């Protein structure tokens, strides 16, 4: 696509954008003059769909009017409420419904999945992560190692090469071919939170499986942003949150994927509660534990319906819009963003995200010279909302749901003015 560096072009793109109507389905925060913020942090906390309040109010009303009867009598009975989310969530991540469940929160889910899928032996126990893994993931794997009597040192880091920022799949191949006999698990961020690099999950799965390592994916920055095709990728498990691109509110519940090949393995070690027990006999209360098949077999507790209502509001909107259309817009919008930043021609900033659209989602990570944090601060003062990540990156995500081409144009004009 041929882009142009002027406002008229941006406005024309918005006119031609078949998804431009979706912005109006969201609450966009405003400045003191009533102008919309330029919100580029949908990768951190997605904005609120206008329908969310109505979905939550439905549950509040049902609770007020029905009390405990709401489990069966609510408009959307609470007992099986999570099932209302499964098909739509499965579509978003390219999975079969049996492979997906919404439950708990991300880091808690990673631990629950590692209970089943990180089964170290004396000789095969190490865990591979990216060197720039999100801190919570690093702490989670370190604590799993220690829990099993190993050391934090037993984490192997997949690092970018000297002088580079991005990961090279060949280096993962080298790590696994040399040390694979000692490696039990690969736990990799499908889209890296820092650089925005979208990795080839199918290749990662093949590399891990070639040496009998389990492959898990943290999809926090992927879900609702890229199409990870989890089922086809062949990875063993994945987990993600719903408050970033999935716009379901702060601290909302996470999503879990367990590949179909593990769906019927009832013998897999796991933690149990009444919610992964057979639905048919759950309320008989005195039955021996009988685990459910598929991803539902990792639930423990009856879930928070108010959070699920917010997730339902968002997933209904995703379903209406469709991931394919969203990704098509995302590629154009982020391509435009990249083009405009490159037009600035300043030595003070540099994009470190891959320029190949197949290797990124909508986020661009801009490295700032001499780690000058004041640039981020000045952007914020002008209601351009981005986020600063140590040591020297401003992350910006023009999420296709509610960001316009004009937003992108205005954002880069302000950035240019500040440089
Ligand atoms: C956002 C994010 C988290 C946050 O974990 P929570 O358990 O939801 O607080 C963890 N890992 C990655 C990769 C993330 O991007």
Tab-separated table of C-alpha atoms in Angstrom, residues 13 101 108 133 141 149 154 165 167 194 223 246 325 358 387:
chain	number	residue	atom	x	y	z
A	13	UNK	CA	-8.365	6.102	4.889
A	101	UNK	CA	-11.671	-22.272	28.832
A	108	UNK	CA	-2.148	-18.332	38.206
A	133	UNK	CA	10.296	-12.490	28.987
A	141	UNK	CA	9.213	-20.468	35.985
A	149	UNK	CA	14.124	-28.699	44.064
A	154	UNK	CA	18.233	-23.744	35.480
A	165	UNK	CA	16.882	-6.769	19.438
A	167	UNK	CA	14.917	-13.312	18.500
A	194	UNK	CA	8.769	-5.515	24.777
A	223	UNK	CA	-4.858	-12.757	21.935
A	246	UNK	CA	-9.494	-8.236	24.617
A	325	UNK	CA	-11.141	-8.053	9.255
A	358	UNK	CA	3.670	-11.408	9.584
A	387	UNK	CA	3.890	3.403	27.806
